[in-house]
CSV table of N, CA and C in Angstrom, one decimal:
chain,number,residue,atom,x,y,z
A,320,MET,N,-14.7,-23.4,3.2
A,320,MET,CA,-15.0,-24.5,2.7
A,320,MET,C,-13.7,-24.8,2.4
A,321,PRO,N,-13.5,-26.4,3.0
A,321,PRO,CA,-12.4,-26.8,3.0
A,321,PRO,C,-11.6,-27.6,1.2
A,322,VAL,N,-10.8,-27.5,0.9
A,322,VAL,CA,-9.7,-28.3,-0.3
A,322,VAL,C,-9.2,-29.0,0.0
A,323,SER,N,-9.3,-29.8,-0.8
A,323,SER,CA,-8.0,-30.8,-1.3
A,323,SER,C,-6.6,-30.4,-0.5
A,324,ILE,N,-6.1,-31.8,0.1
A,324,ILE,CA,-4.2,-31.4,0.0
A,324,ILE,C,-3.5,-31.2,-1.2
A,325,ASP,N,-4.3,-32.4,-2.2
A,325,ASP,CA,-3.8,-31.6,-3.4
A,325,ASP,C,-3.5,-30.5,-3.8
A,326,GLU,N,-5.4,-29.6,-3.5
A,326,GLU,CA,-5.4,-28.3,-4.0
A,326,GLU,C,-4.1,-27.6,-3.0
A,327,PHE,N,-4.6,-28.0,-2.4
A,327,PHE,CA,-3.4,-26.6,-1.2
A,327,PHE,C,-1.9,-26.8,-1.5
A,328,GLU,N,-1.7,-28.0,-1.8
A,328,GLU,CA,-0.1,-28.3,-2.3
A,328,GLU,C,0.4,-27.8,-3.3
A,329,SER,N,-0.6,-27.6,-4.7
A,329,SER,CA,-0.3,-27.1,-5.1
A,329,SER,C,-0.3,-25.2,-5.9
A,330,GLY,N,-1.3,-24.8,-4.8
A,330,GLY,CA,-1.2,-23.8,-4.9
A,330,GLY,C,-2.6,-23.5,-5.9
A,331,ASP,N,-3.3,-24.2,-6.4
A,331,ASP,CA,-4.2,-23.8,-7.0
A,331,ASP,C,-6.0,-23.7,-6.3
A,332,LEU,N,-5.8,-22.9,-5.5
A,332,LEU,CA,-7.0,-22.8,-4.9
A,332,LEU,C,-7.9,-22.2,-5.0
A,333,PRO,N,-8.8,-22.0,-5.0
A,333,PRO,CA,-10.4,-21.8,-5.1
A,333,PRO,C,-10.8,-20.3,-4.7
A,334,GLU,N,-10.7,-19.0,-6.1
A,334,GLU,CA,-10.7,-17.7,-5.9
A,334,GLU,C,-11.6,-17.3,-5.6
A,335,GLY,N,-12.6,-16.2,-5.3
A,335,GLY,CA,-13.1,-15.2,-4.9
A,335,GLY,C,-13.3,-14.4,-3.6
A,336,PRO,N,-13.9,-13.7,-3.2
A,336,PRO,CA,-13.7,-12.6,-2.7
A,336,PRO,C,-13.4,-13.7,-1.5
A,337,SER,N,-12.9,-12.5,-0.5
A,337,SER,CA,-12.0,-13.1,1.3
A,337,SER,C,-13.7,-12.9,2.0
A,338,VAL,N,-13.7,-13.7,3.3
A,338,VAL,CA,-14.2,-13.5,4.2
A,338,VAL,C,-14.8,-11.7,5.1
A,339,PRO,N,-13.4,-11.4,4.6
A,339,PRO,CA,-13.7,-9.9,5.0
A,339,PRO,C,-14.5,-9.2,4.0
A,340,GLU,N,-13.4,-9.3,2.8
A,340,GLU,CA,-14.9,-8.4,1.7
A,340,GLU,C,-16.4,-9.4,1.8
A,341,GLN,N,-16.9,-10.1,1.6
A,341,GLN,CA,-18.2,-11.1,1.7
A,341,GLN,C,-18.6,-10.3,2.7
A,342,VAL,N,-18.2,-10.1,3.8
A,342,VAL,CA,-18.7,-9.3,5.1
A,342,VAL,C,-19.4,-7.9,4.6
A,343,VAL,N,-18.0,-7.1,4.5
A,343,VAL,CA,-18.7,-5.9,4.4
A,343,VAL,C,-19.5,-5.5,2.9
A,344,THR,N,-19.7,-6.6,2.4
A,344,THR,CA,-20.9,-6.0,1.2
A,344,THR,C,-22.0,-6.4,1.5
A,345,TYR,N,-22.2,-7.3,3.0
A,345,TYR,CA,-22.9,-8.2,3.2
A,345,TYR,C,-23.5,-7.0,4.0
A,346,LEU,N,-23.2,-6.3,5.2
A,346,LEU,CA,-23.4,-5.6,5.6
A,346,LEU,C,-23.9,-4.2,4.9
A,347,HIS,N,-23.0,-3.9,3.9
A,347,HIS,CA,-23.1,-2.4,3.2
A,347,HIS,C,-24.8,-2.7,2.3
A,348,THR,N,-24.6,-4.3,2.3
A,348,THR,CA,-25.9,-3.9,1.0
A,348,THR,C,-27.3,-4.4,2.3
A,349,ASN,N,-26.3,-4.7,3.7
A,349,ASN,CA,-27.8,-4.7,4.5
A,349,ASN,C,-27.5,-3.4,5.3
A,350,ARG,N,-27.5,-2.4,5.0
A,350,ARG,CA,-26.8,-1.0,6.1
A,350,ARG,C,-28.0,-0.8,7.1
A,351,ASP,N,-29.6,-1.2,7.0
A,351,ASP,CA,-30.6,-0.9,8.0
A,351,ASP,C,-30.4,-1.8,8.8
A,352,ALA,N,-30.1,-3.0,9.3
A,352,ALA,CA,-29.7,-4.1,9.8
A,352,ALA,C,-28.9,-3.8,10.9
A,353,ALA,N,-29.0,-4.4,11.4
A,353,ALA,CA,-27.1,-5.2,12.2
A,353,ALA,C,-27.7,-6.6,12.4
A,354,PHE,N,-26.8,-7.4,12.9
A,354,PHE,CA,-26.7,-8.4,12.8
A,354,PHE,C,-26.0,-9.6,13.6
A,355,THR,N,-26.1,-10.7,14.3
A,355,THR,CA,-25.4,-11.2,14.6
A,355,THR,C,-23.9,-12.2,13.8
A,356,ARG,N,-23.0,-12.4,14.1
A,356,ARG,CA,-22.6,-13.1,13.8
A,356,ARG,C,-22.7,-14.1,13.2
A,357,SER,N,-23.1,-15.0,13.8
A,357,SER,CA,-24.0,-16.4,13.4
A,357,SER,C,-25.0,-15.5,11.9
A,358,GLU,N,-25.6,-15.2,11.9
A,358,GLU,CA,-26.1,-14.4,10.8
A,358,GLU,C,-25.7,-14.3,9.6
A,359,ILE,N,-24.8,-13.3,10.0
A,359,ILE,CA,-24.2,-12.8,9.6
A,359,ILE,C,-23.0,-14.2,8.4
A,360,ALA,N,-22.9,-15.2,9.1
A,360,ALA,CA,-22.1,-16.7,9.1
A,360,ALA,C,-23.1,-17.1,7.8
A,361,THR,N,-24.1,-17.4,8.1
A,361,THR,CA,-25.3,-17.8,7.6
A,361,THR,C,-25.4,-16.8,7.1
A,362,ALA,N,-25.4,-16.0,6.4
A,362,ALA,CA,-26.0,-15.5,5.3
A,362,ALA,C,-24.6,-15.5,3.6
A,363,ILE,N,-23.4,-15.7,3.8
A,363,ILE,CA,-22.3,-15.7,3.6
A,363,ILE,C,-22.0,-17.1,3.3
A,364,ASP,N,-22.4,-17.9,3.9
A,364,ASP,CA,-21.8,-19.4,4.1
A,364,ASP,C,-20.3,-19.4,3.7
A,365,GLU,N,-20.5,-19.3,5.2
A,365,GLU,CA,-19.0,-18.8,5.9
A,365,GLU,C,-19.0,-19.3,7.5
A,366,ASP,N,-17.7,-20.0,7.8
A,366,ASP,CA,-17.7,-20.6,9.2
A,366,ASP,C,-17.6,-19.3,10.4
A,367,PRO,N,-18.6,-19.5,11.4
A,367,PRO,CA,-18.9,-18.5,12.3
A,367,PRO,C,-17.7,-18.2,12.8
A,368,ASN,N,-16.5,-18.8,13.2
A,368,ASN,CA,-15.4,-18.5,13.9
A,368,ASN,C,-14.2,-17.8,13.2
A,369,THR,N,-14.6,-17.9,11.5
A,369,THR,CA,-14.3,-17.1,10.4
A,369,THR,C,-14.1,-16.1,10.6
A,370,VAL,N,-15.6,-15.6,10.4
A,370,VAL,CA,-16.7,-14.5,10.4
A,370,VAL,C,-16.6,-13.6,11.9
A,371,GLY,N,-16.3,-14.4,12.7
A,371,GLY,CA,-16.0,-13.3,14.1
A,371,GLY,C,-14.5,-12.9,13.9
A,372,THR,N,-13.0,-13.6,13.5
A,372,THR,CA,-12.1,-12.8,13.2
A,372,THR,C,-12.1,-11.6,12.1
A,373,ALA,N,-12.9,-12.1,11.3
A,373,ALA,CA,-12.5,-11.0,10.1
A,373,ALA,C,-13.7,-10.2,10.9
A,374,LEU,N,-14.8,-9.4,11.4
A,374,LEU,CA,-15.0,-9.2,12.6
A,374,LEU,C,-14.2,-7.9,13.1
A,375,THR,N,-13.5,-8.9,13.9
A,375,THR,CA,-12.8,-8.4,15.1
A,375,THR,C,-11.7,-7.2,14.0
A,376,ARG,N,-11.2,-7.9,13.2
A,376,ARG,CA,-10.4,-7.5,12.0
A,376,ARG,C,-10.7,-5.9,11.3
A,377,LEU,N,-12.3,-6.2,10.9
A,377,LEU,CA,-12.9,-4.8,10.7
A,377,LEU,C,-13.1,-4.0,11.3
A,378,LYS,N,-13.4,-4.3,12.6
A,378,LYS,CA,-13.6,-3.3,13.8
A,378,LYS,C,-12.7,-2.6,13.9
A,379,GLU,N,-11.0,-3.1,14.1
A,379,GLU,CA,-10.0,-2.5,14.6
A,379,GLU,C,-9.5,-1.3,13.4
A,380,ARG,N,-10.3,-1.7,12.6
A,380,ARG,CA,-10.3,-0.8,11.1
A,380,ARG,C,-10.9,0.5,11.3
A,381,GLU,N,-12.5,0.5,12.0
A,381,GLU,CA,-13.3,0.9,12.3
A,381,GLU,C,-14.2,0.8,11.0
A,382,LEU,N,-13.9,0.0,10.1
A,382,LEU,CA,-15.5,-0.5,9.3
A,382,LEU,C,-16.7,-1.3,9.6
A,383,VAL,N,-16.8,-1.5,11.0
A,383,VAL,CA,-17.9,-2.5,11.1
A,383,VAL,C,-18.0,-1.6,12.4
A,384,ARG,N,-19.2,-1.0,12.8
A,384,ARG,CA,-19.8,-1.1,14.2
A,384,ARG,C,-20.5,-3.1,15.4
A,385,HIS,N,-20.1,-2.3,16.5
A,385,HIS,CA,-20.3,-3.8,17.3
A,385,HIS,C,-20.7,-3.1,18.6
A,386,ARG,N,-22.2,-3.3,19.3
A,386,ARG,CA,-22.6,-3.8,20.0
A,386,ARG,C,-23.4,-4.5,20.9
A,387,GLY,N,-23.1,-5.1,22.1
A,387,GLY,CA,-23.6,-6.2,22.5
A,387,GLY,C,-23.3,-8.0,21.0
A,388,GLN,N,-24.4,-8.5,21.0
A,388,GLN,CA,-23.7,-9.4,20.1
A,388,GLN,C,-24.0,-8.9,18.8
A,389,TYR,N,-24.7,-7.4,17.9
A,389,TYR,CA,-24.9,-7.4,17.3
A,389,TYR,C,-23.9,-5.8,15.9
A,390,TRP,N,-23.9,-6.7,15.1
A,390,TRP,CA,-22.3,-6.3,14.1
A,390,TRP,C,-23.3,-5.4,12.8
A,391,ALA,N,-22.8,-3.9,12.7
A,391,ALA,CA,-23.2,-3.7,11.1
A,391,ALA,C,-22.1,-2.4,10.9
A,392,ILE,N,-22.2,-1.9,9.0
A,392,ILE,CA,-21.4,-1.7,8.7
A,392,ILE,C,-21.2,-0.3,9.6
A,393,THR,N,-19.9,0.0,9.7
A,393,THR,CA,-19.8,2.1,9.8
A,393,THR,C,-20.8,2.6,9.2
A,394,GLU,N,-20.8,3.8,10.1
A,394,GLU,CA,-22.0,4.9,9.4
A,394,GLU,C,-21.1,5.7,8.3
A,395,ASN,N,-19.7,5.7,8.4
A,395,ASN,CA,-18.6,6.5,7.4
A,395,ASN,C,-18.6,6.1,6.4
A,396,GLU,N,-19.5,6.2,5.5
A,396,GLU,CA,-19.6,5.5,4.2
A,396,GLU,C,-17.7,5.9,3.0
A,397,GLN,N,-17.6,6.4,3.6
A,397,GLN,CA,-16.0,7.2,3.0
A,397,GLN,C,-15.1,6.5,3.3
A,398,ARG,N,-14.9,6.0,5.1
A,398,ARG,CA,-14.3,4.9,4.9
A,398,ARG,C,-14.4,3.3,4.1
A,399,VAL,N,-15.4,3.5,3.9
A,399,VAL,CA,-15.4,2.1,3.8
A,399,VAL,C,-14.8,2.6,2.3
A,400,ALA,N,-15.4,3.4,1.2
A,400,ALA,CA,-15.0,3.2,0.0
A,400,ALA,C,-13.7,3.7,-0.1
A,401,ALA,N,-13.5,4.7,1.2
A,401,ALA,CA,-11.3,4.8,0.8
A,401,ALA,C,-11.2,2.9,0.9
A,402,ALA,N,-11.8,2.2,2.0
A,402,ALA,CA,-11.1,1.2,2.0
A,402,ALA,C,-11.2,0.0,0.8
A,403,TYR,N,-11.7,0.0,0.2
A,403,TYR,CA,-12.7,-0.6,-0.8
A,403,TYR,C,-11.9,-0.4,-2.0
A,404,ASN,N,-11.3,0.7,-2.4
A,404,ASN,CA,-10.1,1.6,-3.0
A,404,ASN,C,-9.2,0.9,-3.1
A,405,LEU,N,-8.3,1.4,-2.2
A,405,LEU,CA,-7.4,0.7,-1.5
A,405,LEU,C,-6.9,-0.3,-2.1
A,406,HIS,N,-8.4,-1.5,-1.9
A,406,HIS,CA,-8.0,-3.0,-1.6
A,406,HIS,C,-8.0,-3.3,-3.5
A,407,ASP,N,-8.9,-2.6,-3.9
A,407,ASP,CA,-9.0,-2.5,-6.0
A,407,ASP,C,-7.9,-2.0,-6.3
A,408,VAL,N,-7.2,-1.1,-6.5
A,408,VAL,CA,-6.1,-1.1,-6.8
A,408,VAL,C,-4.7,-1.8,-6.6
A,409,SER,N,-4.9,-2.1,-5.3
A,409,SER,CA,-3.9,-3.4,-4.5
A,409,SER,C,-3.7,-4.9,-5.7
A,410,GLU,N,-5.3,-4.9,-6.2
A,410,GLU,CA,-5.9,-6.0,-6.6
A,410,GLU,C,-4.8,-5.6,-8.2
A,411,GLN,N,-5.1,-4.7,-8.6
A,411,GLN,CA,-5.0,-4.0,-10.1
A,411,GLN,C,-3.6,-4.4,-10.4
A,412,LEU,N,-2.3,-3.7,-9.2
A,412,LEU,CA,-1.4,-3.6,-9.6
A,412,LEU,C,-0.6,-5.5,-9.1
A,413,ASP,N,-1.0,-5.8,-8.5
A,413,ASP,CA,-0.4,-7.9,-8.3
A,413,ASP,C,-0.8,-8.2,-9.5
A,414,LYS,N,-2.3,-7.8,-10.3
A,414,LYS,CA,-2.3,-8.4,-11.9
A,414,LYS,C,-1.3,-7.9,-12.7
A,415,ALA,N,-1.4,-7.0,-12.3
A,415,ALA,CA,-0.1,-5.8,-13.7
A,415,ALA,C,1.2,-6.7,-13.0
A,416,ASP,N,2.0,-6.7,-12.1
A,416,ASP,CA,3.2,-6.6,-11.9
A,416,ASP,C,3.5,-8.6,-11.2
A,417,GLY,N,2.3,-9.4,-10.7
A,417,GLY,CA,2.6,-10.2,-10.4
A,417,GLY,C,2.0,-10.4,-9.0
A,418,GLY,N,2.7,-9.4,-8.4
A,418,GLY,CA,2.8,-9.0,-6.8
A,418,GLY,C,3.7,-9.7,-6.6
A,419,ILE,N,3.6,-9.7,-5.2
A,419,ILE,CA,5.4,-10.0,-4.2
A,419,ILE,C,5.5,-11.3,-3.9
A,420,LYS,N,6.5,-11.9,-4.6
A,420,LYS,CA,6.4,-13.3,-4.1
A,420,LYS,C,7.7,-13.2,-3.5
A,421,SER,N,7.4,-13.6,-1.9
A,421,SER,CA,7.9,-13.6,-0.3
A,421,SER,C,9.9,-14.1,-1.1
A,422,GLY,N,10.0,-15.0,-2.1
A,422,GLY,CA,11.3,-15.3,-2.2
A,422,GLY,C,12.4,-14.3,-2.5
A,423,ASP,N,11.0,-13.5,-3.4
A,423,ASP,CA,12.1,-12.6,-4.1
A,423,ASP,C,12.2,-11.5,-3.1
A,424,TRP,N,11.1,-10.9,-2.0
A,424,TRP,CA,11.6,-10.0,-0.6
A,424,TRP,C,12.1,-10.4,0.1
A,425,ASP,N,12.7,-12.0,0.2
A,425,ASP,CA,13.6,-12.1,1.2
A,425,ASP,C,15.2,-11.7,1.0
A,426,ALA,N,14.8,-12.7,-0.6
A,426,ALA,CA,16.6,-12.0,-0.9
A,426,ALA,C,17.1,-10.9,-1.4
A,427,VAL,N,16.1,-10.0,-1.1
A,427,VAL,CA,16.9,-8.4,-1.3
A,427,VAL,C,16.6,-7.6,0.1
A,428,ALA,N,16.0,-8.3,1.4
A,428,ALA,CA,15.5,-7.4,2.2
A,428,ALA,C,17.5,-7.7,3.2
A,429,PRO,N,17.4,-6.5,3.7
A,429,PRO,CA,18.4,-6.2,4.5
A,429,PRO,C,18.6,-7.3,5.7
A,430,ASP,N,19.9,-8.3,5.5
A,430,ASP,CA,20.2,-9.0,6.7
A,430,ASP,C,20.4,-8.3,8.2
A,431,GLN,N,20.3,-7.3,8.5
A,431,GLN,CA,19.6,-6.7,10.1
A,431,GLN,C,18.4,-6.1,10.2
A,432,PRO,N,18.0,-6.5,11.3
A,432,PRO,CA,16.6,-6.3,11.5
A,432,PRO,C,16.2,-4.5,11.7
A,433,HIS,N,15.3,-4.5,11.0
A,433,HIS,CA,14.9,-2.9,11.5
A,433,HIS,C,15.4,-2.3,12.9
A,434,PRO,N,15.4,-1.0,12.8
A,434,PRO,CA,16.7,-0.4,14.4
A,434,PRO,C,14.3,-0.8,15.3
A,435,SER,N,13.4,-0.9,14.7
A,435,SER,CA,12.5,-1.0,15.5
A,435,SER,C,12.0,-2.2,15.9
A,436,GLU,N,12.8,-3.2,15.6
A,436,GLU,CA,12.8,-4.9,15.8
A,436,GLU,C,14.1,-5.1,16.6
A,437,GLN,N,14.9,-4.5,17.1
A,437,GLN,CA,16.0,-5.1,17.7
A,437,GLN,C,16.0,-4.8,19.5
A,438,ASP,N,16.4,-5.8,19.7
A,438,ASP,CA,16.6,-6.0,20.9
A,438,ASP,C,16.9,-4.8,22.0
A,439,ALA,N,16.7,-4.5,23.2
A,439,ALA,CA,16.7,-3.4,23.5
A,439,ALA,C,18.2,-3.8,24.5
A,440,SER,N,18.8,-5.0,24.4
A,440,SER,CA,19.3,-5.6,25.0
A,440,SER,C,20.8,-5.4,24.2
A,441,GLU,N,20.6,-5.3,22.5
A,441,GLU,CA,21.6,-4.7,22.2
A,441,GLU,C,22.6,-3.8,22.0
A,442,ASP,N,21.4,-2.6,22.5
A,442,ASP,CA,21.8,-1.1,22.6
A,442,ASP,C,22.5,-1.2,24.0
A,443,GLU,N,23.1,-2.0,24.7
A,443,GLU,CA,23.3,-1.7,25.7
A,443,GLU,C,25.2,-1.7,26.0
């Protein structure tokens, strides 16, 4: 759903569950079936491309299964519960402390890149 540029600029954006959250909720609620990307997008009223991206990321995290053109929630209920619990705790902490503000983070970040990000040519 598009937002006006004024809403975008002000940061006053609509709140609600993210597309990945909606996908997991939908698939978990309907865990006795598998759906195409388009069916999921229609069911949660989101753009099919956005749903496709979410499904790919959820698959990488082993929260959904994919066969052919069909998608279903993982059979590992504990994995879904753990992901939800982590998400829930993160949201609670953000509410409690205001979350991480990128400007504050950048102000205390080290000037040198982490060793894993240093260019190999610097070692020579």
